XYZ file of N, CA and C in Angstrom:
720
model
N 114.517 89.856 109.937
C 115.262 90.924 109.289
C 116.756 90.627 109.366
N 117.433 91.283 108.382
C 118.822 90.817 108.256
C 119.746 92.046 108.531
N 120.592 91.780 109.239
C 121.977 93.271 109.418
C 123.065 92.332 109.890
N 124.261 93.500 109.421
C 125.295 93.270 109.252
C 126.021 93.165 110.639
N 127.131 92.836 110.563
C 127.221 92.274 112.090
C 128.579 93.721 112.063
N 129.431 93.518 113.350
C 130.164 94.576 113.459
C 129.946 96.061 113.361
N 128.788 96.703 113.563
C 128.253 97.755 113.640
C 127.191 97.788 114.334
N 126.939 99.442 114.434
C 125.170 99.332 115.554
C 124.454 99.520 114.747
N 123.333 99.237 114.972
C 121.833 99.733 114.250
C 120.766 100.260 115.181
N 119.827 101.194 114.351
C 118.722 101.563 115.343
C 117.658 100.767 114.629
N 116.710 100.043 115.403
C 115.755 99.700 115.399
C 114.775 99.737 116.225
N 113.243 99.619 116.205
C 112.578 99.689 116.414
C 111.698 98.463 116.561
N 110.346 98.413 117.781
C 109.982 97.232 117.887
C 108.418 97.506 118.200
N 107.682 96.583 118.174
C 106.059 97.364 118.196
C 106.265 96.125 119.908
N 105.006 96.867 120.443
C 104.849 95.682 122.175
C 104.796 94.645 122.028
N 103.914 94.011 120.977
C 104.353 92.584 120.918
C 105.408 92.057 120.211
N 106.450 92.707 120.120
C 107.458 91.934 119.501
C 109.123 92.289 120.636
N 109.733 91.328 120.990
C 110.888 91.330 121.666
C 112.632 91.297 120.371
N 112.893 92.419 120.447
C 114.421 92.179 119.737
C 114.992 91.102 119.878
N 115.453 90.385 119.095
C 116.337 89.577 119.771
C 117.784 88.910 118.230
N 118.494 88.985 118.423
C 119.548 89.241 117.709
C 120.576 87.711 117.483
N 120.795 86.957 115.821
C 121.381 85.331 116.130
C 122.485 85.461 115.247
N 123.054 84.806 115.388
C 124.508 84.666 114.690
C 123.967 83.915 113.358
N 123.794 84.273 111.745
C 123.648 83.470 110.320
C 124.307 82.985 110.239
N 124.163 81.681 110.364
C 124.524 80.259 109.910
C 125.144 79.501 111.008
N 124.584 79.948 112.468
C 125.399 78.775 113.377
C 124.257 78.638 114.138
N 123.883 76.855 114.550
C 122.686 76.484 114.427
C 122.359 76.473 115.988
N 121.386 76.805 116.251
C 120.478 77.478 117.582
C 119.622 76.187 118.162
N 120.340 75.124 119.089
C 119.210 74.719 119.884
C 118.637 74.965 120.814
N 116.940 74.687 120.532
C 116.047 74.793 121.475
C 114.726 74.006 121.581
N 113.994 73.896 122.365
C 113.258 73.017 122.674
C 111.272 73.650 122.744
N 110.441 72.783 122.194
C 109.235 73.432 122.230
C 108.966 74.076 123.694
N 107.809 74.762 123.892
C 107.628 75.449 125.238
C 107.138 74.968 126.222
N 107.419 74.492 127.309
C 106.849 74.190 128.531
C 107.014 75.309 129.732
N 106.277 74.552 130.719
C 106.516 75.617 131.618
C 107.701 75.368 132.658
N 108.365 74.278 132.864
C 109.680 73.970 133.462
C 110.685 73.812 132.233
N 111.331 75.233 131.433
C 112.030 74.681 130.582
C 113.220 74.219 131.149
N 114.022 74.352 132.047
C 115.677 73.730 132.467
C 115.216 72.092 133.528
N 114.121 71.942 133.281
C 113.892 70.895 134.056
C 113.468 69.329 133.050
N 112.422 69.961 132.172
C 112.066 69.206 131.116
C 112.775 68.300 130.648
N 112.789 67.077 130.309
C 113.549 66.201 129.598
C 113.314 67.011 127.517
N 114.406 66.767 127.353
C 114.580 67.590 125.951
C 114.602 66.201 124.551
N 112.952 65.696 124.807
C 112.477 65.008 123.926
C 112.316 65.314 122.555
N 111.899 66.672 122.177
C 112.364 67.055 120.877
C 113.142 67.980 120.772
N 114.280 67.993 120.028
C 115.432 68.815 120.107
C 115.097 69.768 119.031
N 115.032 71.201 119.002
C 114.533 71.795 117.797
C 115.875 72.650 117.300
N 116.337 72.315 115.706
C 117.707 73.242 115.902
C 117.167 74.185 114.313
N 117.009 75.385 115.081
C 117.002 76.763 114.358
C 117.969 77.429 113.671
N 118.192 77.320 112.243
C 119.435 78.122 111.527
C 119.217 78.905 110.915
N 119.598 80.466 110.952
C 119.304 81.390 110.074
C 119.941 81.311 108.637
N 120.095 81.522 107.720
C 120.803 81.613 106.402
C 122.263 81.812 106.554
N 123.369 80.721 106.035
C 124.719 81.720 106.860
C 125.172 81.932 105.381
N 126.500 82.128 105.498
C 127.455 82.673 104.374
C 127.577 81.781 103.538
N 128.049 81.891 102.237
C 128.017 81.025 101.313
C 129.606 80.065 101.635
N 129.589 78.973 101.995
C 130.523 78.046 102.061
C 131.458 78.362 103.156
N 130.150 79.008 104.382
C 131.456 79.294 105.805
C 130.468 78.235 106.738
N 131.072 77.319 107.173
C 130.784 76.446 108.137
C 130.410 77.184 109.560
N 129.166 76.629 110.292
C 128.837 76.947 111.329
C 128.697 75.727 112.215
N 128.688 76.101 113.805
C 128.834 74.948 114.170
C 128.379 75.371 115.943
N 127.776 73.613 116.473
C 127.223 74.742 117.951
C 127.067 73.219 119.066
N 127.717 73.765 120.187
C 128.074 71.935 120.723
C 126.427 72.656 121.948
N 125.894 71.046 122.050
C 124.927 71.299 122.942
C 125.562 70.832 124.074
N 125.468 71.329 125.282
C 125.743 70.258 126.518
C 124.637 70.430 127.000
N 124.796 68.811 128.040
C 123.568 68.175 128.881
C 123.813 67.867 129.938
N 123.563 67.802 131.269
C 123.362 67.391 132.076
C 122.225 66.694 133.108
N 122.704 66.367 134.770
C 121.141 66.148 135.009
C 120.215 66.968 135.597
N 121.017 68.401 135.405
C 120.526 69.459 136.005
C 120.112 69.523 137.480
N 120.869 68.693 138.162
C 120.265 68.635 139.593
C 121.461 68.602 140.530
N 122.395 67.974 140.331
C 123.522 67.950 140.659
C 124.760 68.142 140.656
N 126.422 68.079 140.976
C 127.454 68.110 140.735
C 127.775 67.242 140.060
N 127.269 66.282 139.448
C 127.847 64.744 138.636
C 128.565 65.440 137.822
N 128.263 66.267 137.183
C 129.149 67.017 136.137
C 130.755 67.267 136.018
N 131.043 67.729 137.284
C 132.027 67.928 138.010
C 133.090 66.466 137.325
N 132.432 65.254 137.931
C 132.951 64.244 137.475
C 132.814 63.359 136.403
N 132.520 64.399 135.131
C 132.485 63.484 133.994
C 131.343 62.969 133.458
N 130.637 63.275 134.237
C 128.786 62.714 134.100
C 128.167 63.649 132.960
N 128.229 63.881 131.895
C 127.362 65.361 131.089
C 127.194 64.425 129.785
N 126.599 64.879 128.373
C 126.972 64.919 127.327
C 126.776 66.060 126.655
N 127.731 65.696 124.872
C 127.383 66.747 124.505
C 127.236 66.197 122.601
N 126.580 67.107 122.537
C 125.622 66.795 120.461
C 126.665 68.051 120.048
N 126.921 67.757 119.014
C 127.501 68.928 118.009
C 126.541 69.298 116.824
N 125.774 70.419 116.700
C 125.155 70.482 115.374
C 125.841 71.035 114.625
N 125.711 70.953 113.522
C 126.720 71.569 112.330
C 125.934 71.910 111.139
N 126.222 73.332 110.859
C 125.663 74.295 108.980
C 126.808 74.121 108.186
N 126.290 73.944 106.952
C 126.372 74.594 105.689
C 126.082 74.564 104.257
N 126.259 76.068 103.779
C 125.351 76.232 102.869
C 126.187 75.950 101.801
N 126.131 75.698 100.292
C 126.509 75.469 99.363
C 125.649 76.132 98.373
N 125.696 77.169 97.687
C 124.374 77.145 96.610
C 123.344 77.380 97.057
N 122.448 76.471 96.358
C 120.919 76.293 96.990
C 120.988 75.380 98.172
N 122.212 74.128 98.036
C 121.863 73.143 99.283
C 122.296 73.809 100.530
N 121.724 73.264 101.463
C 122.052 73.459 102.953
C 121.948 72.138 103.681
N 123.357 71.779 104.495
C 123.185 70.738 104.754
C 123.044 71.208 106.758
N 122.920 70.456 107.350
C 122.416 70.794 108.546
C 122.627 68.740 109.425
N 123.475 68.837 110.103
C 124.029 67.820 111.028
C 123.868 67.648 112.312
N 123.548 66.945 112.860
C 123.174 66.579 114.117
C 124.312 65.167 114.456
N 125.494 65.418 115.337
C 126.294 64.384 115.483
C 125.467 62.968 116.700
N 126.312 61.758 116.811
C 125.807 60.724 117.974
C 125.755 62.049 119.482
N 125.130 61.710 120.156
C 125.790 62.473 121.666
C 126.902 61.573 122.189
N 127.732 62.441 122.565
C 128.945 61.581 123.045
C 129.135 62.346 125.150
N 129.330 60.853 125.881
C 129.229 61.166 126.944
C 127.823 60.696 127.778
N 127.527 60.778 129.013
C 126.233 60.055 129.891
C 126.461 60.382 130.959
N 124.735 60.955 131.633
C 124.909 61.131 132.788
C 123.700 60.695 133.375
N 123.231 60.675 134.545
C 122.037 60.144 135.265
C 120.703 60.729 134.279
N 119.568 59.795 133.926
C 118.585 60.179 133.974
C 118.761 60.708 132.322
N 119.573 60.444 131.628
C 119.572 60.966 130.054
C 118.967 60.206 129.202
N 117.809 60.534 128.145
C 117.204 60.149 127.473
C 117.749 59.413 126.545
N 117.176 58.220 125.782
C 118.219 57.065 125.046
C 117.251 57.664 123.666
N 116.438 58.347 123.335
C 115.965 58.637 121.846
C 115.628 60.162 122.329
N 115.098 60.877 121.434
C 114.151 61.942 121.086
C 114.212 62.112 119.382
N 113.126 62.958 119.221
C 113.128 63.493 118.165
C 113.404 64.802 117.748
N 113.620 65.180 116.315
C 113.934 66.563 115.975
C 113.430 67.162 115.399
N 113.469 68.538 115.336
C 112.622 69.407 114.347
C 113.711 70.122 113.506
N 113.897 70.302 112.422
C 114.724 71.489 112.177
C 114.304 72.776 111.677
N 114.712 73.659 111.875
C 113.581 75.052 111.137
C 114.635 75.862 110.420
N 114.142 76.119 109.375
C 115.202 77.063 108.574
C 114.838 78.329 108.278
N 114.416 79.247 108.871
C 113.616 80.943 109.009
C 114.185 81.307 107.890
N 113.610 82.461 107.270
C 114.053 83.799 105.833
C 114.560 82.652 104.487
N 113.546 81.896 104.365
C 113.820 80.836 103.028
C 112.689 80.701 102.266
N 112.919 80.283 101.264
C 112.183 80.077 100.390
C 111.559 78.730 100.333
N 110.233 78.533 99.895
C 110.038 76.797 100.018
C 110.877 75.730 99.393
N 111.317 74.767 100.012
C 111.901 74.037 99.861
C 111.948 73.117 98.381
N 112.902 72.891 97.772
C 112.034 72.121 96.352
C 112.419 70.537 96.750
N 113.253 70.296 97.532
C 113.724 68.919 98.068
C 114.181 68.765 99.473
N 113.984 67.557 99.654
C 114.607 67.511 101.490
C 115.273 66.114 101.429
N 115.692 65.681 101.739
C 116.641 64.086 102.589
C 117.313 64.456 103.918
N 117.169 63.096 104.025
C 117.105 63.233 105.818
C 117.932 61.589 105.799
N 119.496 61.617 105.975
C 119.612 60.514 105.975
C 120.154 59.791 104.342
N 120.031 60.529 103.626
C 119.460 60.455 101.852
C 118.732 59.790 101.646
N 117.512 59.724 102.559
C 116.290 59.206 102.079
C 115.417 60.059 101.530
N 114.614 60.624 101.020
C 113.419 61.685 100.279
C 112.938 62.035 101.813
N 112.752 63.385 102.285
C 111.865 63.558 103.095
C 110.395 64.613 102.807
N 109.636 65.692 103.791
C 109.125 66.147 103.442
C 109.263 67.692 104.458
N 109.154 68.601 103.728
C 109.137 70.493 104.297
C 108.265 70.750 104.423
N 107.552 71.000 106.051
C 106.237 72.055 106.050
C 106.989 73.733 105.644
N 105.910 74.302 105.359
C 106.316 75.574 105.350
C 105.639 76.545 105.373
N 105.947 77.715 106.239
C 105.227 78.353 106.927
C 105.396 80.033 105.882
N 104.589 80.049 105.042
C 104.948 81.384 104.522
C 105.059 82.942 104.811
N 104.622 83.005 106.162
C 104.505 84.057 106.938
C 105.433 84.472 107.151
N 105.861 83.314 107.867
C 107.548 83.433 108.539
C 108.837 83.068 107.786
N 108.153 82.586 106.523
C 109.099 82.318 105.409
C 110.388 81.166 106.323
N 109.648 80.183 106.936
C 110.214 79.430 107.331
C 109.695 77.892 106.875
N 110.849 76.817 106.874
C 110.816 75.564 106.471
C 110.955 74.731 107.702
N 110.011 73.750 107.421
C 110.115 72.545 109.235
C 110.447 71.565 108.507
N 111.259 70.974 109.184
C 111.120 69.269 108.617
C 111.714 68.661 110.297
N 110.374 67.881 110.202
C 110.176 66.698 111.526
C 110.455 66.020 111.152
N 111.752 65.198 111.761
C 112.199 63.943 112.075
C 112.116 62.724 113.164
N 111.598 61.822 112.891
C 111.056 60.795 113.845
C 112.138 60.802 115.070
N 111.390 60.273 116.152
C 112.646 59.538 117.433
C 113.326 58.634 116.687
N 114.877 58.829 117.245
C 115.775 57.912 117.052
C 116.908 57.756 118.246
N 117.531 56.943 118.512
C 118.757 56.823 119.637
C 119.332 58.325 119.619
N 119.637 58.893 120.417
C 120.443 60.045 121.012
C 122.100 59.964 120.360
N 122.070 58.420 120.387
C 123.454 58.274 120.013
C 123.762 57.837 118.334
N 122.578 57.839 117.367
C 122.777 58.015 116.554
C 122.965 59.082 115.546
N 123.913 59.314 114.790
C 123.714 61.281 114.078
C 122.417 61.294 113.603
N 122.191 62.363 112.467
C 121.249 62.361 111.197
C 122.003 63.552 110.731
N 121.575 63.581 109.692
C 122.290 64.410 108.270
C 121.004 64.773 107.498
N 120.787 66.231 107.604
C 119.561 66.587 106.739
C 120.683 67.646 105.342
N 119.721 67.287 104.120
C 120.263 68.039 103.260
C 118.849 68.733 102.591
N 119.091 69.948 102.337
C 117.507 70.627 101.661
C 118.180 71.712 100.387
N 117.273 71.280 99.651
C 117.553 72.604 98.427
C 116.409 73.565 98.429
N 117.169 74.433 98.901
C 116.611 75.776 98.949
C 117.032 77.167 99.424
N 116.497 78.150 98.566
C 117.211 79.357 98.604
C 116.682 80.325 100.210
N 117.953 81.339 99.741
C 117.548 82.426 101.103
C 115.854 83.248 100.550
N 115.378 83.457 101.337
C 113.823 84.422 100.912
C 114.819 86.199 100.391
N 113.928 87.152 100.334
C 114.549 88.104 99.481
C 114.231 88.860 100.896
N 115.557 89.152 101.265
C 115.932 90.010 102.934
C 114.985 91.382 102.896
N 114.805 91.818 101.558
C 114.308 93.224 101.567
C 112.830 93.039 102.060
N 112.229 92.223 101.227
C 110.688 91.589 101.964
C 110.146 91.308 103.293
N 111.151 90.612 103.843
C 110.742 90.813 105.190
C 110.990 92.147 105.854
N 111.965 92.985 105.673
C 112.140 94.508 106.408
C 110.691 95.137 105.869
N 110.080 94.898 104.328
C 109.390 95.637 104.349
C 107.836 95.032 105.237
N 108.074 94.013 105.570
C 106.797 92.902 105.930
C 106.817 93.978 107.438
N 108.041 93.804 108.134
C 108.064 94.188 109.791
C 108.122 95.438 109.959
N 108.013 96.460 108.533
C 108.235 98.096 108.718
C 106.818 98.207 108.881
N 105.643 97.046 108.028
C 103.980 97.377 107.642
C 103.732 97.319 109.360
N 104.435 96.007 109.652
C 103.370 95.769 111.091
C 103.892 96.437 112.284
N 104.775 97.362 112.262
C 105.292 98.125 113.400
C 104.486 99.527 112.915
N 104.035 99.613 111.876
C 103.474 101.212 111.332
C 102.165 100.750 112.051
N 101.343 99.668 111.517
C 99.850 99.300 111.886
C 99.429 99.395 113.477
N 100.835 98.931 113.939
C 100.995 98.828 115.698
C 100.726 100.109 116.159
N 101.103 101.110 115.481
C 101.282 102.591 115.828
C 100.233 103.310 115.283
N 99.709 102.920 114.073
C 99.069 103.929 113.693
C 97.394 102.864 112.925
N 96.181 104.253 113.728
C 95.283 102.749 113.195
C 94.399 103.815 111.932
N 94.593 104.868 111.329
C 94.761 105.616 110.400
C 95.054 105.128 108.965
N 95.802 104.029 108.690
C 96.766 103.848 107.776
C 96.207 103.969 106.334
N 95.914 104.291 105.829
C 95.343 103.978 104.061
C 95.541 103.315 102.677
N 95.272 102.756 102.235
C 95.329 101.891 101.687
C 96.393 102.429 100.677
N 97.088 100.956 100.116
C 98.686 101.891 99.711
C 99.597 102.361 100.351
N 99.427 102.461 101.429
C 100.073 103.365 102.549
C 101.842 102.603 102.713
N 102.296 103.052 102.621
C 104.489 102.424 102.647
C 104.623 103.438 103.593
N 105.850 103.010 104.220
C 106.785 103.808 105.509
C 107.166 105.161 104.777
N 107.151 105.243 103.638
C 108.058 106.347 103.190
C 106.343 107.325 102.494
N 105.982 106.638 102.200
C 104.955 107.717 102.254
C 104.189 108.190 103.690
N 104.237 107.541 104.460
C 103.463 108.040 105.800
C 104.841 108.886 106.291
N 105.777 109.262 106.354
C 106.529 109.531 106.606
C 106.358 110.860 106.272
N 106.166 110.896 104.436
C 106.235 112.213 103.917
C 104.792 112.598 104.339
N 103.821 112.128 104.826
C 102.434 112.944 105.127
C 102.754 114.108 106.060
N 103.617 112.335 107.206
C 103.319 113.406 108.723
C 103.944 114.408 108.570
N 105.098 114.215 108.048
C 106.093 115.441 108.293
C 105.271 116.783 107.532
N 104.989 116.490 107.206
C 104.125 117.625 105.740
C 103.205 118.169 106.907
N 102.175 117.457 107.311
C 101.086 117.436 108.050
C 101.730 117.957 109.567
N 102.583 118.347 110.077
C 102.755 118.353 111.778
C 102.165 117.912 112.856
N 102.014 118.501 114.001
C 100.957 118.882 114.689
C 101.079 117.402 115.711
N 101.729 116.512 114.998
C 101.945 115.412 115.997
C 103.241 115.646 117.102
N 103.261 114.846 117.645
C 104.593 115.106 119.061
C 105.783 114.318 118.411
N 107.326 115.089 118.739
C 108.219 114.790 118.278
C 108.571 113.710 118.359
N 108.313 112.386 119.422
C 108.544 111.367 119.682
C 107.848 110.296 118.586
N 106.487 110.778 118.149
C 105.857 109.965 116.988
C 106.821 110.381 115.864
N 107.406 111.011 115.216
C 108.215 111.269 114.337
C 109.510 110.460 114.371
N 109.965 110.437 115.422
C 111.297 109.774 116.055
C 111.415 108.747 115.715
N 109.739 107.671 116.001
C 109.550 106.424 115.938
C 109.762 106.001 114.559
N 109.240 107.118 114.402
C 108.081 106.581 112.540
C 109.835 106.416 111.638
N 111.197 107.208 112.135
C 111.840 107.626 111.307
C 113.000 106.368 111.854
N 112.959 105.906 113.323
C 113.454 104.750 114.069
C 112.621 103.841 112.975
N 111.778 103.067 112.393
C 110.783 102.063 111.889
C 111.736 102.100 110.915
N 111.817 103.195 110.168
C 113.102 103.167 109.166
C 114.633 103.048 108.895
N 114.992 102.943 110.466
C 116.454 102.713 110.799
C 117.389 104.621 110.545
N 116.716 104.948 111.161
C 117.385 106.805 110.720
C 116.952 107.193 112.088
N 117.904 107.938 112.350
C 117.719 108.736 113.876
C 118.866 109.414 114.591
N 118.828 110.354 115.035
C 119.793 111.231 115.714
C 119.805 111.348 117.159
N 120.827 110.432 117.759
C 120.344 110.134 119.328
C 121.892 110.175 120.040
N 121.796 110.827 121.288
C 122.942 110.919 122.057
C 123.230 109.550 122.941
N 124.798 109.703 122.924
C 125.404 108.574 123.307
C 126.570 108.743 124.359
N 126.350 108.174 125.516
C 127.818 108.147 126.424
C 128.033 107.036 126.192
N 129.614 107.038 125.816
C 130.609 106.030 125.773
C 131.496 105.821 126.762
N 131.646 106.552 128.168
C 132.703 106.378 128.961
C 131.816 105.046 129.781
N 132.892 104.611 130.175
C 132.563 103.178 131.591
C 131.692 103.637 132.756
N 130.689 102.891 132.690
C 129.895 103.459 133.804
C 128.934 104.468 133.607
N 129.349 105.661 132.467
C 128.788 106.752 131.771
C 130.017 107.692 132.777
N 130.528 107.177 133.563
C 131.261 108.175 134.565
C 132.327 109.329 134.071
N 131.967 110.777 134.271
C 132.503 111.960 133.605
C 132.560 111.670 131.814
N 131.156 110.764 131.748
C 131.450 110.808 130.033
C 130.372 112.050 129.074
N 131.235 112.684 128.077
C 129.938 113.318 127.513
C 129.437 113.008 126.527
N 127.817 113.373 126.991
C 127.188 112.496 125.494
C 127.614 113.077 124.267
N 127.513 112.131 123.255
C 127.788 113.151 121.981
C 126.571 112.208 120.918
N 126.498 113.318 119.860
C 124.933 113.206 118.837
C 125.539 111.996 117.921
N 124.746 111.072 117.501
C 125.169 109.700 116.873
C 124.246 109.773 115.533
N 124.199 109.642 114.366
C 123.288 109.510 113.303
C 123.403 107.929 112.438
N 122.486 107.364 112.753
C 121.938 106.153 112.592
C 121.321 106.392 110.991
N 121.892 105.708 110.021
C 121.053 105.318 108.787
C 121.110 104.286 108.095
């Protein structure tokens, strides 16, 4: 889902799902899942970019170490610079040499790149060679795996392809936070019509209403703003 930055929002989340909130268009590394992640050698580097602004550069330095020691202290680390941006349909997406060495640092890995809230890809190069986009339509996300190569060599991916339509997914994550809540639902059933049932219908507890009207980003909720909350008074906030 997409929101605007510099303001609050109310949202809502069903149990299996964790909030979690990224800066569009500045690129997110991370690494598949193990169970020692700060220990792991970071053999495939996975760098995650949400959609950014049209022709605003993003940019995100990784540092490394050997995670075990002070070597750092003295110069021992490196660090990768990834780099966005969008043009149009293209999006180019950079991975610099690593510059810097410290004990125990890997001389290749490979990469993944993932591009979430997009549309399928109609082209990829990697390098400006032709490559190829898995794509995951659920998540309206694009993969493109790139082989091991030296650590200290860049790569340069370029892909044509558009942002997915932002409204689709709000309405994708409004269905499965309603379904989470409610196992009733009827066929046809939209946020804004279950909305107008319950309310019509009563008899449910004010907190199911709260939710159903939170799912929709609307809500009337008190807020202390002083430090600490100390001698602060709440006052009523309306979220839409």
């Amino acid at each position: 889902e997409k929101f605007k930055g510099e303001r609050e929002a109310l949202v809502a989340a069903e149990i299996n799902e964790f909030p979690m909130y990224a800066k569009a268009g500045t690129p997110i590394p991370m690494q598949p899942y193990t169970q020692r992640m700060a220990t792991t050698p970071l053999k495939d580097l996975v760098v995650r970019v949400f959609p950014g602004e049209e022709g605003k550069a993003g940019k995100f330095t990784l540092y490394e170490d050997d995670g075990l020691t002070t070597e750092y202290m003295s110069g021992k680390f490196a660090t990768t610079e990834l780099t966005y941006l969008r043009k149009g349909k293209s999006v180019e997406v950079g991975i610099s040499p690593a510059k810097g060495a410290y004990t125990g640092q890997l001389k290749a890995r490979s990469y993944t790149i993932e591009l979430p809230c997009t549309k399928k890809a109609v082209s990829v190069k990697v390098d400006g060679k032709p490559a190829k986009a898995e794509y995951d339509a659920k998540t309206r996300m694009n993969i493109i795996n790139i082989d091991e190569r030296p650590v200290t060599k860049g790569v340069k991916i370029v892909v044509n392809v558009e942002e997915a339509d932002p409204a689709a997914a709000v309405k994708d994550a409004q269905m499965r936070r309603l379904k989470a809540m409610m196992k009733d639902l009827k066929p046809g059933d939209t946020l804004l019509s279950v909305i107008e049932r319950e309310t019509k219908a009563g008899g449910r507890e004010s907190k199911f209403n709260d939710t159903l009207f939170a799912i929709a980003g609307l809500g009337l909720f008190e807020k202390n703003e002083a430090y600490y909350l100390y001698k602060g008074v709440p006052a009523p906030y309306f979220y839409a």
